[in-house]
PDB file of C-alpha atoms in Angstrom:
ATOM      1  CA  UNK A 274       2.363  -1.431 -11.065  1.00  0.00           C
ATOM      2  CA  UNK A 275       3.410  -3.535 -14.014  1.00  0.00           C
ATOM      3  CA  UNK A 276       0.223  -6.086 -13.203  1.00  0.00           C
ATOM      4  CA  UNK A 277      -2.142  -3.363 -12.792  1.00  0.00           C
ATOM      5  CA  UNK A 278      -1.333  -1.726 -15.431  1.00  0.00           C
ATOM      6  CA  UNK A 279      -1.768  -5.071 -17.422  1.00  0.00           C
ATOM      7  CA  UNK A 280      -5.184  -6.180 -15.478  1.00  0.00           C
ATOM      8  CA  UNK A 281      -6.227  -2.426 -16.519  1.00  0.00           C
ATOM      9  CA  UNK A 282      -5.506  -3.202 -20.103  1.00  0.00           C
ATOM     10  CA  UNK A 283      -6.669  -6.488 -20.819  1.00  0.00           C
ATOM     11  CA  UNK A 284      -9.953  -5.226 -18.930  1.00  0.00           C
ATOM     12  CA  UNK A 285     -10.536  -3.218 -22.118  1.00  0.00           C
ATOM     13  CA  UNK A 286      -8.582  -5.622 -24.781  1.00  0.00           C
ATOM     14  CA  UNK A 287      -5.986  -3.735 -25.248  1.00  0.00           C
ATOM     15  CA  UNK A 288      -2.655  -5.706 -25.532  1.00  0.00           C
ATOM     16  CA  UNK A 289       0.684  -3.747 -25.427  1.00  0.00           C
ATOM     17  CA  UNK A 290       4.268  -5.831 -24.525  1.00  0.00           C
ATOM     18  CA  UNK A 291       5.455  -6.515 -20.928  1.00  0.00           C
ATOM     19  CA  UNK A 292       8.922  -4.478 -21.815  1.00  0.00           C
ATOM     20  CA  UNK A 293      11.276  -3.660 -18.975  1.00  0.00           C
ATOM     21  CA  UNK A 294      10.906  -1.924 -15.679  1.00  0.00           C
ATOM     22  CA  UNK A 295      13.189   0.667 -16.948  1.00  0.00           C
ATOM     23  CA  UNK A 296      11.545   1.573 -19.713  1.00  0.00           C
ATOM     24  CA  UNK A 297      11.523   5.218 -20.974  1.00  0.00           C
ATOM     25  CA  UNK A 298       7.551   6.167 -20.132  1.00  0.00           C
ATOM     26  CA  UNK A 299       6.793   7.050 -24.079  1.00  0.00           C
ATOM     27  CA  UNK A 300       7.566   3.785 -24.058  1.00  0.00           C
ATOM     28  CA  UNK A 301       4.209   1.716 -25.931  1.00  0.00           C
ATOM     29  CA  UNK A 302       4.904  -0.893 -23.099  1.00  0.00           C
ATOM     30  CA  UNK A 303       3.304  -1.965 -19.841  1.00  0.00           C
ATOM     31  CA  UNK A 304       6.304  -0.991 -18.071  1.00  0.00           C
ATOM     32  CA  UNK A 305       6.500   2.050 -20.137  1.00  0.00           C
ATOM     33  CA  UNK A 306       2.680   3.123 -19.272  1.00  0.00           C
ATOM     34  CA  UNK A 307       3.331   2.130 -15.567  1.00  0.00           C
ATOM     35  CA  UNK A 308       6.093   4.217 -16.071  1.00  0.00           C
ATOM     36  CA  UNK A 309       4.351   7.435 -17.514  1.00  0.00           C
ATOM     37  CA  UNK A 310       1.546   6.536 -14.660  1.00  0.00           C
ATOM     38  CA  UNK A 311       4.386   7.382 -12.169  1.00  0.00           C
ATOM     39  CA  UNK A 312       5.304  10.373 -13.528  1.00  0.00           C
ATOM     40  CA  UNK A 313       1.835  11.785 -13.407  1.00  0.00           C
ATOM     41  CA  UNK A 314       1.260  10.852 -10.286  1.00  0.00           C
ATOM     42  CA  UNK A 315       4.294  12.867  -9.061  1.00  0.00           C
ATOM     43  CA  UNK A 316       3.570  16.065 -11.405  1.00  0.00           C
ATOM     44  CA  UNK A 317      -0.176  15.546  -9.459  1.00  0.00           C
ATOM     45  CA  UNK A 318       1.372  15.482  -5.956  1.00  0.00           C
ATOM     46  CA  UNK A 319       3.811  18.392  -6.344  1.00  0.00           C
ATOM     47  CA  UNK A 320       0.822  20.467  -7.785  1.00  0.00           C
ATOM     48  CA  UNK A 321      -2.400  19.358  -5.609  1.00  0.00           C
ATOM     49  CA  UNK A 322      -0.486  17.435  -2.243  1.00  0.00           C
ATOM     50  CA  UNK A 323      -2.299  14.379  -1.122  1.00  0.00           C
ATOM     51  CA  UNK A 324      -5.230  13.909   0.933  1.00  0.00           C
ATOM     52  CA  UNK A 325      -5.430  11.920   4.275  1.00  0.00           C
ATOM     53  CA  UNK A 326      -7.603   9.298   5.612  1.00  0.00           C
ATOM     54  CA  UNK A 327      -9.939  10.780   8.145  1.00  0.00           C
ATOM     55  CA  UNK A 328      -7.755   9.938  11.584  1.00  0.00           C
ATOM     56  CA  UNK A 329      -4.735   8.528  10.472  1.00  0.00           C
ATOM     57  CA  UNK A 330      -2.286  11.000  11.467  1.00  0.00           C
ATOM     58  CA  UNK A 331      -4.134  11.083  15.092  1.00  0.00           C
ATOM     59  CA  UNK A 332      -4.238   7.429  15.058  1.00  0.00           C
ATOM     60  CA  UNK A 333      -0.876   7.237  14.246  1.00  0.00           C
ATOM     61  CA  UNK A 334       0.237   9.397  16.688  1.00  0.00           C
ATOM     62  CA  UNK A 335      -1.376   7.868  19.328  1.00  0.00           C
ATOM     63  CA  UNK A 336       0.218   3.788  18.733  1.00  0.00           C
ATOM     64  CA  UNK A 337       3.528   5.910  18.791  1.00  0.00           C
ATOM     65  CA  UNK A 338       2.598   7.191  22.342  1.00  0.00           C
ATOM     66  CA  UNK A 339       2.261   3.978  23.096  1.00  0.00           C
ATOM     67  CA  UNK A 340       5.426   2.904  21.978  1.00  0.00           C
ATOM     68  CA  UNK A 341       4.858   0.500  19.530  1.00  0.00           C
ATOM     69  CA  UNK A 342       7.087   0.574  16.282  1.00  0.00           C
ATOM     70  CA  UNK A 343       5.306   1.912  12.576  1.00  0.00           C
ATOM     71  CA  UNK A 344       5.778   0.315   8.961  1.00  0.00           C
ATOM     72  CA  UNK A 345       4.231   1.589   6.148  1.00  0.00           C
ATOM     73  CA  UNK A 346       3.272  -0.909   3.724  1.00  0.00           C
ATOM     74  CA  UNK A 347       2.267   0.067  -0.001  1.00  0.00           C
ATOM     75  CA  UNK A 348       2.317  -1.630  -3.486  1.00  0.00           C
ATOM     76  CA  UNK A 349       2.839   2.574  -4.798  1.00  0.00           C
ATOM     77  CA  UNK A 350       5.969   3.046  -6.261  1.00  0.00           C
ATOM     78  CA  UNK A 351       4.982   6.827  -5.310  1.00  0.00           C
ATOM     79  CA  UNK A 352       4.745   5.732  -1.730  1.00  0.00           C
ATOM     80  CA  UNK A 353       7.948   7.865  -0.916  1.00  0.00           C
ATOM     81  CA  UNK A 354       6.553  11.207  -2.544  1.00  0.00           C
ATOM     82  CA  UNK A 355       3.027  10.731  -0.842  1.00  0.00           C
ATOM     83  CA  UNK A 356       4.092  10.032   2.714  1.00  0.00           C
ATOM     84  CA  UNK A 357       6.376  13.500   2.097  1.00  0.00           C
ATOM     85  CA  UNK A 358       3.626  15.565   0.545  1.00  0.00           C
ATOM     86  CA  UNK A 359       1.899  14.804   3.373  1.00  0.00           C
ATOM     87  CA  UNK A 360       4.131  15.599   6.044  1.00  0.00           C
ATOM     88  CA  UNK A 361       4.490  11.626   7.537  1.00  0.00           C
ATOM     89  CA  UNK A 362       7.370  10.464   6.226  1.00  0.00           C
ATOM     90  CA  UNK A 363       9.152  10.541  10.103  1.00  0.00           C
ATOM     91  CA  UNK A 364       6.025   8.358  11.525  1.00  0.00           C
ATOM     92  CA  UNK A 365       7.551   5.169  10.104  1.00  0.00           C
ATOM     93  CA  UNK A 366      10.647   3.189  11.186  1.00  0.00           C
ATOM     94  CA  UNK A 367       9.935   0.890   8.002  1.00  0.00           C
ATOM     95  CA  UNK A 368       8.800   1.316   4.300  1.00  0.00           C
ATOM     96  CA  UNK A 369       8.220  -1.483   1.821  1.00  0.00           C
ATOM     97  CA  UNK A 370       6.605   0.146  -1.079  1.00  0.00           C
ATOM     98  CA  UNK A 371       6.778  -0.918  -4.849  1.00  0.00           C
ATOM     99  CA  UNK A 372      10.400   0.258  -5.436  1.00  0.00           C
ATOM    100  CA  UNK A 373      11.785  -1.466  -2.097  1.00  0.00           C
ATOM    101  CA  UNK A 374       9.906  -4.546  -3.625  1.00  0.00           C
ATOM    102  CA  UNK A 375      11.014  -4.427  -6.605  1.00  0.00           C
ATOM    103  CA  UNK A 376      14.395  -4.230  -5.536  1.00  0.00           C
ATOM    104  CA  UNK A 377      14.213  -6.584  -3.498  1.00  0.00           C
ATOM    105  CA  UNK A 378      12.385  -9.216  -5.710  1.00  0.00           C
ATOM    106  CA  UNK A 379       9.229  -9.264  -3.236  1.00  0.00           C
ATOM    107  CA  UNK A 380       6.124 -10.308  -4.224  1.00  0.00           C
ATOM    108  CA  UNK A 381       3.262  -8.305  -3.519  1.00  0.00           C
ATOM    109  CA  UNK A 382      -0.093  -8.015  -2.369  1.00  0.00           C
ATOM    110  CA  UNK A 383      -1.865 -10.184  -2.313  1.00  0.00           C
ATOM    111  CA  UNK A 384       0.702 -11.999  -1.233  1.00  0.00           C
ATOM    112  CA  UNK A 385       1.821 -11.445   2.062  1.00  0.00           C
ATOM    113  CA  UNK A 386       5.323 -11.123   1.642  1.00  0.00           C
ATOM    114  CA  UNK A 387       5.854  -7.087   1.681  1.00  0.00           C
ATOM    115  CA  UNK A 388       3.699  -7.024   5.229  1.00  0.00           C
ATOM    116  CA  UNK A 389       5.761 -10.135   6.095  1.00  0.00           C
ATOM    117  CA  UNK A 390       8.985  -7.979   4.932  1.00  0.00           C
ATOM    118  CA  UNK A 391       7.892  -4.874   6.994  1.00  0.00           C
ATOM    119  CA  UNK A 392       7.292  -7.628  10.511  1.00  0.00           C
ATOM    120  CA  UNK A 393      10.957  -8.673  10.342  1.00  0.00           C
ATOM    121  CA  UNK A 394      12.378  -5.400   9.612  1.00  0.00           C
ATOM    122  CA  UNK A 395      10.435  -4.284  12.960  1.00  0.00           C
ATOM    123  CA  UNK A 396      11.493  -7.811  14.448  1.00  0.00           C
ATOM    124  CA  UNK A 397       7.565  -7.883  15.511  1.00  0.00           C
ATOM    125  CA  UNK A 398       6.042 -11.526  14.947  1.00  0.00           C
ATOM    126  CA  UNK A 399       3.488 -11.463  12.407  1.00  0.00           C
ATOM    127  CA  UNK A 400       0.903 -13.064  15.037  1.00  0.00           C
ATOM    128  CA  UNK A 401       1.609  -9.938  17.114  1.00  0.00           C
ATOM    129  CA  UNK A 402       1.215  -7.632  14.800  1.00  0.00           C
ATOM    130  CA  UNK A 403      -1.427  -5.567  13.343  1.00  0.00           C
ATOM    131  CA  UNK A 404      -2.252  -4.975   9.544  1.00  0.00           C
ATOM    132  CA  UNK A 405      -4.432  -1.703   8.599  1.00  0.00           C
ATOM    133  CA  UNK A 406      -5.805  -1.655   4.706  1.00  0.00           C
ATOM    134  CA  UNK A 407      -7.743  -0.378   2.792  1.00  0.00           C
ATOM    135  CA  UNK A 408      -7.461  -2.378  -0.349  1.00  0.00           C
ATOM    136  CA  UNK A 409      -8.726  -6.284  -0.288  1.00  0.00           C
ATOM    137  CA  UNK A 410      -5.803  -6.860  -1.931  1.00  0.00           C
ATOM    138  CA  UNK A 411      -4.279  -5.609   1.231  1.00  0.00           C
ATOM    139  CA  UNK A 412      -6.429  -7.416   3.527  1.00  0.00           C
ATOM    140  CA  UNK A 413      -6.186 -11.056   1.587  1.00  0.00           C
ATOM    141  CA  UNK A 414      -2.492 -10.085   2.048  1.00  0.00           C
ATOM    142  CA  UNK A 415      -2.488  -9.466   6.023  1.00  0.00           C
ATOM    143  CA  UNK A 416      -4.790 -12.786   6.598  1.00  0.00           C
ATOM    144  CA  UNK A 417      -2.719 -15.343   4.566  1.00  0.00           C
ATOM    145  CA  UNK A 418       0.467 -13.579   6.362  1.00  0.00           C
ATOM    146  CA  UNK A 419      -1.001 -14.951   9.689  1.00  0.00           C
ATOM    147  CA  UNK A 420      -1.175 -11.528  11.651  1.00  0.00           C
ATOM    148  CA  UNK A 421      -3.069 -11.298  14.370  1.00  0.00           C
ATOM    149  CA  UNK A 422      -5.090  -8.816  14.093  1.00  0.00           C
ATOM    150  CA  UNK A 423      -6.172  -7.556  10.266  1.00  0.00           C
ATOM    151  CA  UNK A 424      -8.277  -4.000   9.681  1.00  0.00           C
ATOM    152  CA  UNK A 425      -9.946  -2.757   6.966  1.00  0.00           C
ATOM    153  CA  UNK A 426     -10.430   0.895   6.730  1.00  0.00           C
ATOM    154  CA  UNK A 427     -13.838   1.455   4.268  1.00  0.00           C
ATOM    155  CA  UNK A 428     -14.514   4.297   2.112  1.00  0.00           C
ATOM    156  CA  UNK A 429     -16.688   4.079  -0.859  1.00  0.00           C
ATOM    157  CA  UNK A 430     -18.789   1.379   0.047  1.00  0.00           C
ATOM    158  CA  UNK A 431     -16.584  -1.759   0.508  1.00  0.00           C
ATOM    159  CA  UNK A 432     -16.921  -2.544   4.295  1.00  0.00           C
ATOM    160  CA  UNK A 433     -18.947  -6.114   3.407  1.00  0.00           C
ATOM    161  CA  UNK A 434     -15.999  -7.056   0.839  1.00  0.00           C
ATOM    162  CA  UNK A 435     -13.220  -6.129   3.076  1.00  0.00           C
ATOM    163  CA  UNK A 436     -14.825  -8.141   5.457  1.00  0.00           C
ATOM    164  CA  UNK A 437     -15.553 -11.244   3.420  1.00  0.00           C
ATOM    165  CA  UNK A 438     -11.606 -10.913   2.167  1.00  0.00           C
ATOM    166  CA  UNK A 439     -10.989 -11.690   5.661  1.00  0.00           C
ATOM    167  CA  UNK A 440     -10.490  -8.375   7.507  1.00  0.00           C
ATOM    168  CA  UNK A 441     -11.350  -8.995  11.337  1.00  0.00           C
ATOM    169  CA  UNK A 442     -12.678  -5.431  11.872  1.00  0.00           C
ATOM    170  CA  UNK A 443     -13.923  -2.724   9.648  1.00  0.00           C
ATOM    171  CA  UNK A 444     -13.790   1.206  10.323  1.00  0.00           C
ATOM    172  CA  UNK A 445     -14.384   4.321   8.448  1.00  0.00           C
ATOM    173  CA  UNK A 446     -12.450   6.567  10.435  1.00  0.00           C
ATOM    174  CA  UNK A 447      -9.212   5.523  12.037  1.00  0.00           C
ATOM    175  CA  UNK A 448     -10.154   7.241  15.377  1.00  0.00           C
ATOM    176  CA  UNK A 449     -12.361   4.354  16.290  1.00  0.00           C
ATOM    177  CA  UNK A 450      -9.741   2.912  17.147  1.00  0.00           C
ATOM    178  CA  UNK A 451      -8.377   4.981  19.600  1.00  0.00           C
TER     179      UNK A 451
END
């Protein structure tokens, strides 16, 4: 969150100090605006829920009947909150979002390291394993991690980038997959 928040200001030259991850979010910090971010997001998610990729839940559902094993893999420090707003939180073994990285000093995306993280908690080799994204961030991060199979998931126009960032296969809807 920290970096985005940084990229986000720089973008329009605005330069506030790094501070501390704990910072208070009135803090005039990055931390402090990641921080304050966080907090919105929540109030947003207990007020409006969270909406769904088209087919997720199905296509979820159906690698499970299959019985093959589920991480979630997110940079969100609201990844928690989300993936209970929306009723999921039980079709994952594994989660490495932004506060399990953090805590655990993991780089992330686009390095590969949280996706690498969420392979060995699985014990699943990387090379056997698939990565879905919908960020290029994401999908840089799946490629240099060596899995075997990398998918980009498009909406708003980004299926050519995804691709060129090295996803294998791009879809809109999840249930083309199925």
């Amino acid at each position: 969150t920290g970096v985005q928040v940084s990229s986000f200001l720089q973008s329009r030259d605005i330069n506030l100090p790094w501070g501390s991850p704990d910072d208070e979010p009135e803090k005039q910090t990055v931390c402090g605006l990641g921080n304050k971010k966080n907090v919105l997001v929540n109030k947003l998610i207990d007020s409006r829920g969270v909406g769904i990729l088209p087919g997720s839940i199905e296509f979820v559902h159906h690698v499970l009947s299959l019985g093959l094993r589920t991480a979630v893999v997110s940079s969100s420090k609201n990844c928690e909150a989300i993936l209970k707003a929306a009723g999921i939180s039980d079709l994952f073994e594994v989660r490495i979002d932004g506060v399990v990285a953090a805590r655990r000093q993991i780089p992330g995306k686009p390095q590969p390291d949280t996706f690498l993280a969420a392979a060995k908690a699985l014990e699943a080799e990387p090379a056997r394993s698939i990565v879905l994204e919908d960020a290029i961030s994401g999908v840089q991060a799946g490629k240099s991690g060596g899995f075997g199979l990398v998918i980009g998931i498009e909406h708003g126009g980004q299926a050519e980038a995804l691709r060129h960032n090295g996803a294998d296969v791009v879809v809109a809807d999840l249930r083309e997959l199925i």
